[in-house]
Coordinates of C-alpha atoms in Angstrom, one line a residue:
Chain A
M1 CA 11.7 7.4 -4.3
T2 CA 8.3 8.2 -5.1
N3 CA 5.6 5.6 -5.3
F4 CA 3.6 6.6 -8.6
A5 CA 1.1 3.9 -8.2
A6 CA -0.1 5.3 -4.9
I7 CA 0.0 8.8 -6.5
A8 CA -2.7 7.3 -9.1
N9 CA -4.8 5.4 -6.7
N10 CA -5.0 8.6 -4.6
G11 CA -5.9 10.7 -7.6
L12 CA -8.4 8.5 -9.3
W13 CA -9.9 6.6 -6.6
K14 CA -9.1 7.0 -2.7
N15 CA -8.4 10.7 -2.3
N16 CA -11.0 11.5 -5.5
P17 CA -11.2 15.4 -5.1
G18 CA -14.7 15.5 -6.8
I19 CA -16.2 12.5 -4.6
V20 CA -14.3 12.1 -1.8
Q21 CA -12.5 15.2 -0.7
L22 CA -15.6 17.0 -2.3
L23 CA -13.7 19.8 -3.5
G24 CA -14.5 22.3 -6.1
L25 CA -18.2 21.7 -5.8
C26 CA -19.4 24.6 -7.1
P27 CA -18.3 24.1 -10.9
L28 CA -19.0 20.3 -10.7
L29 CA -22.5 20.8 -9.8
A30 CA -23.2 23.9 -11.9
V31 CA -21.5 22.8 -15.4
T32 CA -22.3 19.1 -15.4
N33 CA -25.8 19.4 -17.4
S34 CA -24.1 18.1 -20.2
T35 CA -21.1 15.8 -21.5
V36 CA -19.4 18.2 -23.5
N37 CA -19.4 21.2 -20.8
A38 CA -18.7 18.5 -18.2
I39 CA -15.3 17.3 -20.4
G40 CA -14.4 21.2 -21.3
L41 CA -14.2 22.1 -17.7
G42 CA -12.6 18.8 -16.5
L43 CA -9.8 19.3 -19.4
A44 CA -9.5 23.3 -18.8
T45 CA -9.2 22.1 -14.8
M46 CA -6.6 19.5 -15.6
V47 CA -4.4 21.6 -17.7
V48 CA -4.4 24.1 -15.2
L49 CA -3.6 21.7 -12.3
L50 CA -0.8 20.1 -13.9
A51 CA 1.2 23.3 -15.0
S52 CA 0.8 24.5 -12.0
N53 CA 1.6 21.7 -9.8
I54 CA 5.0 21.6 -12.1
T55 CA 5.7 25.3 -11.6
V56 CA 4.9 25.5 -8.1
S57 CA 7.3 22.3 -7.7
M58 CA 10.3 24.0 -9.8
I59 CA 10.4 27.3 -7.7
R60 CA 9.6 25.6 -4.1
T61 CA 13.0 26.2 -3.0
K62 CA 13.3 29.7 -4.3
V63 CA 9.6 31.0 -2.3
T64 CA 9.7 31.7 1.4
K65 CA 7.4 30.4 3.8
E66 CA 5.7 33.5 4.4
I67 CA 4.7 34.4 0.8
R68 CA 3.8 31.2 -0.5
I69 CA 0.0 31.3 -0.6
P70 CA 0.0 34.8 -2.6
V71 CA 2.5 33.4 -5.0
F72 CA 0.9 29.9 -5.8
V73 CA -2.4 32.0 -6.5
M74 CA -0.6 34.2 -8.8
V75 CA 1.0 31.4 -10.7
I76 CA -2.7 29.6 -10.7
A77 CA -4.2 32.8 -11.9
A78 CA -1.8 33.3 -14.8
F79 CA -2.3 29.6 -16.2
V80 CA -6.0 30.3 -16.0
T81 CA -6.0 33.3 -17.9
C82 CA -3.8 31.6 -20.6
I83 CA -6.8 28.7 -20.6
E84 CA -9.6 31.5 -20.7
L85 CA -7.8 33.0 -23.7
L86 CA -7.0 29.7 -25.7
M87 CA -10.8 28.2 -25.2
N88 CA -12.0 32.3 -26.4
A89 CA -9.9 31.8 -29.4
Y90 CA -10.3 28.2 -30.4
T91 CA -13.6 27.0 -28.6
Y92 CA -15.7 30.3 -28.6
E93 CA -19.2 28.7 -28.3
L94 CA -18.0 26.3 -25.2
Y95 CA -16.4 29.4 -24.0
L96 CA -19.8 31.0 -23.8
N97 CA -21.6 28.1 -22.3
L98 CA -19.1 27.7 -19.5
G99 CA -19.0 31.3 -18.8
I100 CA -18.1 32.1 -15.5
F101 CA -16.6 28.9 -14.6
I102 CA -13.6 28.9 -16.1
P103 CA -11.9 32.3 -14.4
L104 CA -13.7 30.9 -10.9
I105 CA -11.1 27.8 -11.8
V106 CA -8.5 30.3 -9.9
T107 CA -10.7 29.8 -6.6
N108 CA -10.8 26.2 -7.2
C109 CA -9.6 24.5 -3.8
I110 CA -8.3 21.7 -5.6
I111 CA -5.4 23.6 -7.3
I112 CA -4.2 25.6 -4.4
G113 CA -4.8 22.6 -2.2
R114 CA -2.2 20.3 -4.3
A115 CA -0.1 23.1 -4.7
E116 CA 0.0 23.6 -1.0
A117 CA 0.1 19.9 0.1
F118 CA 1.7 18.2 -2.7
A119 CA 3.7 20.0 -5.2
A120 CA 5.6 22.4 -2.8
K121 CA 6.7 19.5 -0.9
N122 CA 7.6 16.9 -3.8
T123 CA 9.7 16.9 -6.9
V124 CA 8.6 18.1 -10.2
K125 CA 8.1 14.6 -11.7
A126 CA 6.0 13.4 -8.8
A127 CA 4.3 16.6 -8.8
A128 CA 3.5 16.7 -12.4
F129 CA 1.9 13.0 -12.3
D130 CA -0.2 14.2 -8.9
G131 CA -1.6 17.0 -10.9
L132 CA -2.3 14.5 -13.9
M133 CA -4.1 12.0 -11.8
M134 CA -6.1 14.4 -9.5
G135 CA -7.2 16.5 -12.7
L136 CA -7.9 13.2 -14.5
G137 CA -9.9 11.9 -11.1
F138 CA -12.3 15.2 -11.1
G139 CA -12.4 15.3 -14.9
L140 CA -14.0 11.5 -14.6
V141 CA -16.4 12.7 -12.0
L142 CA -17.3 15.4 -14.1
L143 CA -17.9 13.3 -17.3
I144 CA -20.0 10.5 -15.3
L145 CA -22.3 13.5 -13.7
G146 CA -22.5 15.3 -17.4
M147 CA -23.4 12.0 -19.0
V148 CA -26.0 10.8 -16.7
R149 CA -27.6 14.0 -16.3
E150 CA -27.5 14.6 -20.1
V151 CA -29.0 11.1 -20.8
L152 CA -31.6 11.6 -17.9
G153 CA -32.6 15.4 -18.9
A154 CA -31.9 15.7 -22.4
G155 CA -32.5 12.3 -23.8
T156 CA -29.2 12.4 -25.7
L157 CA -25.7 11.3 -25.1
F158 CA -22.6 13.5 -26.5
A159 CA -24.8 16.1 -28.1
S160 CA -23.0 19.2 -29.5
M161 CA -19.7 17.5 -29.0
D162 CA -18.4 19.7 -32.1
L163 CA -17.9 22.9 -29.9
L164 CA -14.9 21.0 -28.5
L165 CA -13.7 18.4 -31.2
G166 CA -15.1 20.3 -34.7
D167 CA -16.9 19.7 -37.0
W168 CA -16.5 15.8 -37.5
A169 CA -17.6 15.3 -33.8
K170 CA -21.5 16.2 -35.0
Q171 CA -21.7 12.4 -35.7
L172 CA -20.9 11.1 -32.1
E173 CA -24.7 12.4 -30.9
I174 CA -26.7 9.4 -29.7
V175 CA -30.5 9.8 -29.1
V176 CA -31.0 7.4 -26.0
Y177 CA -34.8 8.4 -26.1
Q178 CA -37.2 10.5 -27.5
S179 CA -39.8 12.2 -25.9
D180 CA -42.0 15.4 -25.8
H181 CA -41.4 15.3 -22.1
K182 CA -38.0 14.7 -20.5
L183 CA -36.8 14.7 -17.0
L184 CA -36.1 18.3 -17.0
L185 CA -35.1 18.5 -13.0
A186 CA -31.7 16.3 -14.1
V187 CA -30.6 19.0 -16.1
L188 CA -31.3 21.9 -13.1
P189 CA -29.4 22.2 -10.1
P190 CA -31.3 19.8 -7.7
G191 CA -30.7 17.2 -10.3
A192 CA -26.7 17.7 -10.0
F193 CA -27.0 17.0 -6.1
L194 CA -28.9 14.0 -6.7
V195 CA -26.9 12.2 -8.9
M196 CA -24.0 13.5 -7.2
G197 CA -25.5 11.6 -3.9
F198 CA -26.0 8.8 -5.6
L199 CA -22.3 8.5 -7.2
I200 CA -20.7 9.1 -3.8
A201 CA -23.1 6.4 -2.2
A202 CA -22.0 4.0 -5.3
K203 CA -18.1 4.3 -4.2
N204 CA -18.8 4.0 -0.9
A205 CA -20.7 0.7 -1.3
I206 CA -17.8 -0.4 -3.8
D207 CA -15.2 0.3 -1.3
K208 CA -17.4 -1.6 1.5
A209 CA -17.5 -4.5 -1.0
L210 CA -13.9 -4.5 -1.7
E211 CA -13.0 -4.4 2.2
S212 CA -15.0 -7.5 3.3
R213 CA -14.0 -9.3 0.3
S214 CA -10.3 -8.1 1.1
K215 CA -10.3 -9.3 4.7
P216 CA -8.5 -12.2 5.4
A217 CA -10.8 -15.2 6.3
V218 CA -10.6 -15.9 9.8
I219 CA -9.7 -19.4 10.0
L220 CA -10.7 -21.7 13.2
E221 CA -7.8 -24.0 14.0
P222 CA -9.0 -26.9 15.8
I223 CA -6.9 -27.0 19.4
N224 CA -4.7 -29.8 19.8
H225 CA -5.7 -31.1 23.2
N226 CA -3.5 -33.7 22.9
E227 CA -0.6 -31.7 23.0
Q228 CA -1.2 -30.2 26.2
T229 CA -2.6 -32.9 28.4
Chain B
M1 CA -37.4 14.2 21.9
I2 CA -38.6 17.9 21.8
S3 CA -41.7 18.1 24.2
S4 CA -41.4 17.5 27.6
S5 CA -42.9 14.9 30.1
P6 CA -45.4 13.7 31.1
Y7 CA -46.0 11.7 27.7
M8 CA -49.5 11.7 27.4
R9 CA -50.2 9.4 24.5
V10 CA -52.9 8.6 22.2
Q11 CA -52.7 4.6 22.3
R12 CA -53.0 4.1 18.5
K13 CA -50.6 2.3 16.6
T14 CA -48.8 4.1 13.6
S15 CA -50.8 2.0 11.2
E16 CA -54.4 2.8 12.7
L17 CA -53.5 6.7 12.4
M18 CA -52.4 6.4 9.0
L19 CA -55.4 4.2 8.0
I20 CA -58.0 7.0 9.7
V21 CA -56.0 9.8 7.6
C22 CA -56.4 7.3 4.4
C23 CA -60.2 6.9 5.2
A24 CA -60.7 10.6 6.0
L25 CA -59.4 11.0 2.2
V26 CA -62.2 9.3 1.0
P27 CA -64.9 12.0 0.8
G28 CA -62.4 13.9 -1.2
I29 CA -61.8 11.9 -3.5
I30 CA -65.2 10.6 -4.2
A31 CA -66.0 14.4 -5.2
Q32 CA -62.7 14.3 -7.2
I33 CA -63.8 11.7 -9.4
W34 CA -67.6 12.9 -9.6
Q35 CA -66.2 16.5 -10.4
F36 CA -62.9 15.4 -12.9
G37 CA -63.3 12.2 -14.2
Y38 CA -62.7 7.9 -13.5
G39 CA -59.1 9.0 -14.2
V40 CA -58.7 9.6 -10.6
I41 CA -59.4 6.0 -9.8
I42 CA -56.8 4.7 -12.3
Q43 CA -54.2 7.2 -11.1
L44 CA -54.9 6.0 -7.3
A45 CA -54.8 2.5 -8.4
L46 CA -51.2 2.8 -10.3
A47 CA -49.8 5.1 -7.4
I48 CA -50.7 2.3 -4.4
V49 CA -49.7 -0.6 -6.2
C50 CA -46.1 1.5 -7.3
A51 CA -45.8 2.4 -3.6
Y52 CA -46.3 -0.7 -2.5
F53 CA -43.8 -2.2 -5.0
C54 CA -41.2 0.6 -4.2
E55 CA -41.1 0.1 -0.5
A56 CA -41.0 -3.9 -0.4
L57 CA -38.1 -3.0 -2.9
I58 CA -36.1 -1.1 -0.5
Q59 CA -36.8 -3.4 2.6
I60 CA -35.8 -6.4 0.7
L61 CA -32.3 -4.4 -0.1
R62 CA -31.9 -3.4 3.6
R63 CA -32.6 -7.2 4.4
R64 CA -35.8 -6.7 6.3
N65 CA -38.7 -8.6 6.2
P66 CA -41.1 -6.1 3.7
F67 CA -44.6 -7.3 5.2
I68 CA -43.8 -5.6 8.9
Y69 CA -43.2 -2.4 7.2
L70 CA -45.8 -2.4 4.6
K71 CA -48.4 -2.6 7.2
D72 CA -47.7 0.6 8.8
N73 CA -49.9 2.2 5.9
S74 CA -47.6 5.2 5.4
A75 CA -46.8 4.0 1.6
L76 CA -50.6 3.8 1.2
L77 CA -51.2 7.5 2.3
T78 CA -48.3 9.0 0.7
A79 CA -49.4 7.5 -2.7
M80 CA -53.1 8.4 -2.5
L81 CA -51.9 12.1 -1.5
L82 CA -50.0 12.1 -4.6
A83 CA -52.6 10.6 -6.7
V84 CA -55.0 13.1 -5.7
S85 CA -52.4 16.1 -6.3
I86 CA -51.8 15.3 -10.3
P87 CA -53.7 15.8 -13.2
P88 CA -56.2 13.0 -13.4
Y89 CA -55.5 12.0 -17.2
S90 CA -51.6 12.1 -16.5
P91 CA -49.7 9.5 -18.6
W92 CA -48.8 6.5 -16.4
W93 CA -45.2 6.8 -16.3
L94 CA -46.0 10.3 -14.6
T95 CA -47.3 8.9 -11.8
I96 CA -44.7 6.3 -11.4
I97 CA -41.9 8.3 -11.5
G98 CA -43.4 10.6 -8.9
V99 CA -44.2 7.6 -6.3
S100 CA -40.8 5.8 -6.8
F101 CA -39.2 9.4 -6.2
S102 CA -41.3 9.8 -3.2
I103 CA -40.9 6.5 -1.1
I104 CA -37.4 5.5 -2.4
I105 CA -35.3 8.8 -2.5
V106 CA -37.5 11.2 -0.2
K107 CA -38.6 8.3 2.3
Q108 CA -36.4 5.2 2.3
L109 CA -33.2 6.7 1.7
Y110 CA -33.3 9.4 4.6
G111 CA -34.1 6.3 6.9
G112 CA -37.7 5.4 6.2
L113 CA -40.8 6.9 8.0
G114 CA -40.0 8.8 10.7
H115 CA -36.9 10.1 9.3
N116 CA -37.7 11.9 6.4
L117 CA -37.0 15.5 6.5
F118 CA -39.8 16.7 3.7
N119 CA -43.2 15.6 3.2
P120 CA -42.5 12.5 0.7
A121 CA -45.8 13.3 -1.4
M122 CA -45.1 16.7 -2.0
A123 CA -41.3 16.3 -2.9
G124 CA -42.9 13.9 -5.1
Y125 CA -44.9 16.2 -6.7
V126 CA -42.4 19.0 -6.6
L127 CA -40.1 16.6 -9.0
L128 CA -42.7 16.1 -11.3
L129 CA -43.9 20.2 -11.5
I130 CA -40.5 20.9 -12.2
S131 CA -39.7 18.2 -14.7
F132 CA -42.9 18.2 -16.6
P133 CA -44.7 21.6 -16.2
V134 CA -46.8 21.2 -19.2
L135 CA -48.5 17.9 -18.3
M136 CA -48.6 18.9 -14.7
T137 CA -50.5 22.2 -15.0
S138 CA -53.2 20.5 -17.6
W139 CA -56.5 19.7 -15.3
S140 CA -59.4 18.5 -17.0
P141 CA -62.2 21.1 -17.0
A142 CA -64.8 20.2 -14.0
A143 CA -67.6 17.8 -15.0
E144 CA -70.0 20.7 -15.5
L145 CA -68.4 22.4 -18.2
L146 CA -68.1 19.1 -20.1
P147 CA -70.6 18.0 -22.5
N148 CA -69.9 14.4 -21.6
Q149 CA -67.2 12.8 -19.4
L150 CA -65.0 10.0 -20.3
S151 CA -66.0 6.5 -19.5
I152 CA -63.6 4.7 -17.7
T153 CA -62.3 2.4 -20.4
Q154 CA -61.5 6.1 -22.4
A155 CA -59.9 7.4 -19.6
F156 CA -57.5 4.0 -19.0
D157 CA -56.8 4.2 -22.8
I158 CA -55.9 8.0 -22.1
I159 CA -53.3 7.3 -19.0
I160 CA -51.9 4.2 -20.7
Y161 CA -51.5 4.9 -24.3
G162 CA -51.9 8.6 -24.6
F163 CA -55.0 8.4 -26.6
T164 CA -58.5 7.1 -26.8
Q165 CA -59.2 3.8 -29.3
D166 CA -61.0 6.4 -31.9
G167 CA -57.3 7.9 -31.7
F168 CA -58.2 11.4 -30.1
S169 CA -55.4 13.0 -27.5
L170 CA -56.7 14.6 -24.5
R171 CA -56.6 18.0 -25.4
Q172 CA -58.8 17.0 -28.3
V173 CA -61.6 15.3 -26.0
L174 CA -61.7 17.4 -23.6
S175 CA -61.2 20.7 -25.0
I176 CA -64.4 20.4 -27.5
D177 CA -65.7 23.9 -26.6
G178 CA -62.7 25.5 -26.7
F179 CA -62.2 25.4 -22.8
T180 CA -58.3 24.9 -21.9
L181 CA -57.0 22.8 -19.4
A182 CA -55.8 25.7 -17.0
T183 CA -56.5 25.3 -13.8
P184 CA -58.6 28.1 -12.2
L185 CA -55.5 29.5 -10.4
D186 CA -53.5 29.3 -13.4
A187 CA -56.6 31.2 -15.4
F188 CA -56.6 33.7 -12.6
K189 CA -52.8 34.8 -13.4
T190 CA -53.1 34.4 -16.8
G191 CA -56.0 36.9 -16.5
L192 CA -54.4 39.4 -14.5
D193 CA -51.6 39.0 -17.1
Q194 CA -53.8 40.2 -19.9
S195 CA -54.6 43.2 -17.8
L196 CA -58.1 41.9 -16.9
T197 CA -59.4 43.1 -13.3
S198 CA -60.3 40.3 -11.0
S199 CA -64.0 40.7 -11.6
E200 CA -63.6 40.6 -15.0
I201 CA -61.6 37.3 -14.7
I202 CA -64.6 35.6 -12.6
Q203 CA -67.0 36.3 -15.1
Q204 CA -65.3 32.9 -17.0
A205 CA -67.3 30.0 -17.0
M206 CA -64.7 28.2 -15.0
F207 CA -66.1 30.3 -11.9
D208 CA -69.0 29.9 -9.8
S209 CA -70.3 32.7 -7.5
W210 CA -68.7 30.8 -5.0
G211 CA -65.5 29.9 -6.0
P212 CA -64.0 27.8 -9.3
K213 CA -66.5 25.2 -10.4
G214 CA -65.7 21.8 -9.5
W215 CA -62.9 22.8 -7.3
N216 CA -64.9 24.4 -4.7
I217 CA -66.8 21.0 -4.3
V218 CA -63.4 19.0 -4.0
N219 CA -62.1 21.5 -1.4
L220 CA -65.2 21.5 0.7
A221 CA -64.8 17.1 0.5
F222 CA -61.6 17.6 1.8
L223 CA -62.7 20.4 4.5
L224 CA -65.2 17.4 5.8
G225 CA -62.8 14.5 5.9
G226 CA -60.4 17.3 7.3
L227 CA -62.6 17.6 10.2
G228 CA -63.3 14.5 10.8
L229 CA -59.8 13.8 11.5
I230 CA -59.8 16.8 13.8
L231 CA -62.7 15.1 15.6
S232 CA -61.2 11.8 16.0
K233 CA -58.3 13.3 17.6
A234 CA -56.0 12.1 14.5
I235 CA -54.6 15.6 14.2
R236 CA -54.6 18.7 16.2
W237 CA -56.6 21.8 14.7
H238 CA -53.2 24.1 15.3
I239 CA -51.6 23.6 11.8
P240 CA -54.6 23.8 9.7
V241 CA -56.5 26.9 11.8
S242 CA -53.4 28.9 11.6
F243 CA -52.4 28.1 8.2
L244 CA -56.1 28.7 6.7
L245 CA -56.3 31.9 9.1
S246 CA -53.0 33.1 7.9
L247 CA -53.7 32.5 4.1
S248 CA -57.4 34.2 4.7
T249 CA -55.9 37.5 6.3
L250 CA -53.3 38.0 3.9
T251 CA -55.9 37.6 1.1
L252 CA -58.0 40.0 3.0
L253 CA -56.0 42.3 3.6
S254 CA -54.7 42.3 -0.3
Q255 CA -58.1 42.8 -1.2
I256 CA -58.5 45.9 0.6
I257 CA -55.0 47.3 -0.9
A258 CA -55.6 46.1 -4.5
P259 CA -59.4 44.7 -4.8
D260 CA -58.8 44.4 -8.6
Q261 CA -55.8 42.4 -9.0
S262 CA -56.3 40.1 -6.0
V263 CA -57.9 36.8 -5.8
S264 CA -61.0 36.6 -3.7
L265 CA -61.3 34.7 -0.6
S266 CA -63.3 31.9 -1.8
I267 CA -61.4 31.5 -4.7
Q268 CA -58.2 31.1 -2.7
L269 CA -59.2 28.8 -0.1
L270 CA -61.6 26.7 -2.4
S271 CA -59.4 26.0 -5.4
G272 CA -56.3 24.2 -5.8
A273 CA -54.7 22.3 -2.7
T274 CA -55.6 24.3 -0.4
M275 CA -58.0 22.5 1.8
L276 CA -56.1 19.2 1.1
G277 CA -52.9 21.0 1.9
A278 CA -54.3 22.3 5.3
F279 CA -55.4 19.0 6.9
F280 CA -53.3 15.9 5.1
I281 CA -50.5 17.1 4.1
L282 CA -49.0 19.8 6.5
T283 CA -50.4 18.0 9.5
D284 CA -48.1 15.0 8.4
P285 CA -46.6 14.2 12.1
V286 CA -42.7 13.3 10.8
S287 CA -42.0 16.6 8.8
A288 CA -44.0 19.4 10.5
A289 CA -43.1 21.3 14.0
T290 CA -43.7 19.2 17.5
S291 CA -44.8 21.7 20.1
N292 CA -48.2 23.2 19.8
K293 CA -46.9 26.8 19.6
G294 CA -44.3 25.8 16.7
R295 CA -47.2 24.1 15.0
L296 CA -49.2 27.8 15.0
V297 CA -46.1 29.1 13.7
Y298 CA -45.4 26.2 10.8
G299 CA -49.1 26.8 9.8
A300 CA -48.6 30.4 9.5
L301 CA -45.5 30.4 7.5
I302 CA -47.0 27.9 4.9
G303 CA -50.2 30.1 4.7
L304 CA -47.8 33.2 4.3
L305 CA -45.7 31.2 1.5
V306 CA -48.5 30.0 -0.2
F307 CA -49.7 33.4 -0.6
V308 CA -46.8 35.0 -1.8
I309 CA -45.8 32.1 -4.3
R310 CA -50.0 32.2 -5.6
T311 CA -49.6 35.8 -5.8
W312 CA -46.1 36.6 -7.5
G313 CA -44.4 33.4 -8.2
G314 CA -44.0 31.6 -11.6
Y315 CA -45.8 28.8 -10.7
P316 CA -50.1 28.9 -9.9
D317 CA -50.3 26.9 -7.1
G318 CA -47.8 27.0 -4.1
V319 CA -48.8 24.5 -1.5
A320 CA -45.9 21.8 -2.4
F321 CA -43.3 24.3 -2.5
A322 CA -44.6 26.4 0.3
V323 CA -44.7 22.7 2.6
L324 CA -41.2 22.0 1.3
L325 CA -39.8 25.2 2.4
A326 CA -41.3 25.0 5.8
N327 CA -40.2 21.6 6.3
I328 CA -36.7 22.9 6.0
C329 CA -37.7 25.5 8.6
V330 CA -38.9 23.1 11.1
P331 CA -35.8 21.8 13.0
M332 CA -35.3 26.1 13.9
I333 CA -38.8 26.5 14.5
D334 CA -38.7 23.6 17.0
Y335 CA -35.2 25.1 18.4
Y336 CA -36.7 28.4 19.3
I337 CA -40.3 27.4 20.2
R338 CA -40.7 25.0 22.8
D339 CA -43.2 23.9 25.5
R340 CA -42.7 24.6 29.0
V341 CA -40.8 22.0 30.6
Y342 CA -43.5 20.4 33.2
G343 CA -42.7 21.6 36.7
Y344 CA -40.6 24.3 35.8
Q345 CA -40.9 28.1 35.5
K346 CA -39.6 30.0 32.4

């Protein structure tokens, strides 16, 4: 029996690929300069992860140990190609924005890591759920980074969401502040590292606070001297 | 601990040393107020208040007694260095962002005084320069070029509200005679881009026969303060001397090779942050190399980087970038260049 709650906790919090395992940092830091880019890459990674986990789990009894890595990579590459072509067809501008980072999903360690560590050893149902949760955990980190950096560096939130969602999404844009001089650093690579550092610190701080709260309170029981004497 | 015994120590506390360095900055600051107006005083006040506030905030968050740590004067020094590096009429929030970043992120998040990898003032400066390039590269022209200097209330209005009470912006107030707000190094670069020769560029009004007007006086004042530091043994001579030597050598070499495209020695040494950097910024004991030979290498490396950035880089002055890049190299310099251990043959 598989413990779905544990898988969800692993993917979203305890073993979050973005801020705990620190996998896939290159796309994570490179494309999160706006919310729409972050969501775009997050969704693409999630879909690839889900599909590759399901496929790897289905073929896990047929593939021998010696050739498993090349097979996994081919499976992942096939799905990435599908996603790339789909994005090219339906969200062309976003596809141009993300550029090389879509084909590079193939090399994202999260995907091959989950295929090897989880999908190759578990049932299809559990593997699918794991892929979904890991993808969601990664996507959420991307989303938070993208939002923070967009607000700091461009003064807007959810700008040009129409690239992903169609024309109606143009209304989603919120102007947080308006100025001739914006904190340009936030949308440049150093800003990604700084915001990421703060995210990891926040996660560790929350963990520490939770740990100290859940620790059983030590109750000092008065020693009953009468009993001994 | 990199250096070997015997540990000869100057019997000075950190706070005293910091205070000496702050005092040595005073001639430069006075020259800067004289040449670039009262904005400097307001920036200094803003930066110092903000630095003390941030320092106290972090110490309270770390559950330490803030008053003990405020007394080491390191926040004061960082604030003063940053305040004299940014353009005197920058808006108030620019100073606040720069100082908060220097103190909170660059210094305290790495563990506080003595643990920071990078020079806090220069990291704050680089943050501002990258984020707000337009504001950070518009300096007011030197006093000599202006018909009348801004009064202190006008300076205050410009910094806090962005406009004087008559409703003029900084550009309108200062560029009456068509002077741009570019620094001399910036003007030099623009001139070269317009394919002027260096002798044509220094015909412009902002250059004197000995360096850029205003900037040369400020730099000489910082040089004076720096010599005071060396004489009072607050810093050693190695870093400033090797930095200035390597920068001068490269400048002279470039003048031999391409006399029409290169900056003259007086402009190179007396403009931008050359002297401030040489004596006050490079010599930061925390982020500089720790052995004497290492210090020579460190200074020469920064001289090379400043020359490269000023000559070929996109930004007019390169001291801040050069210092940060050399800070990264410090662990390696300290690893390979050590003093001979006392009592041992090599």
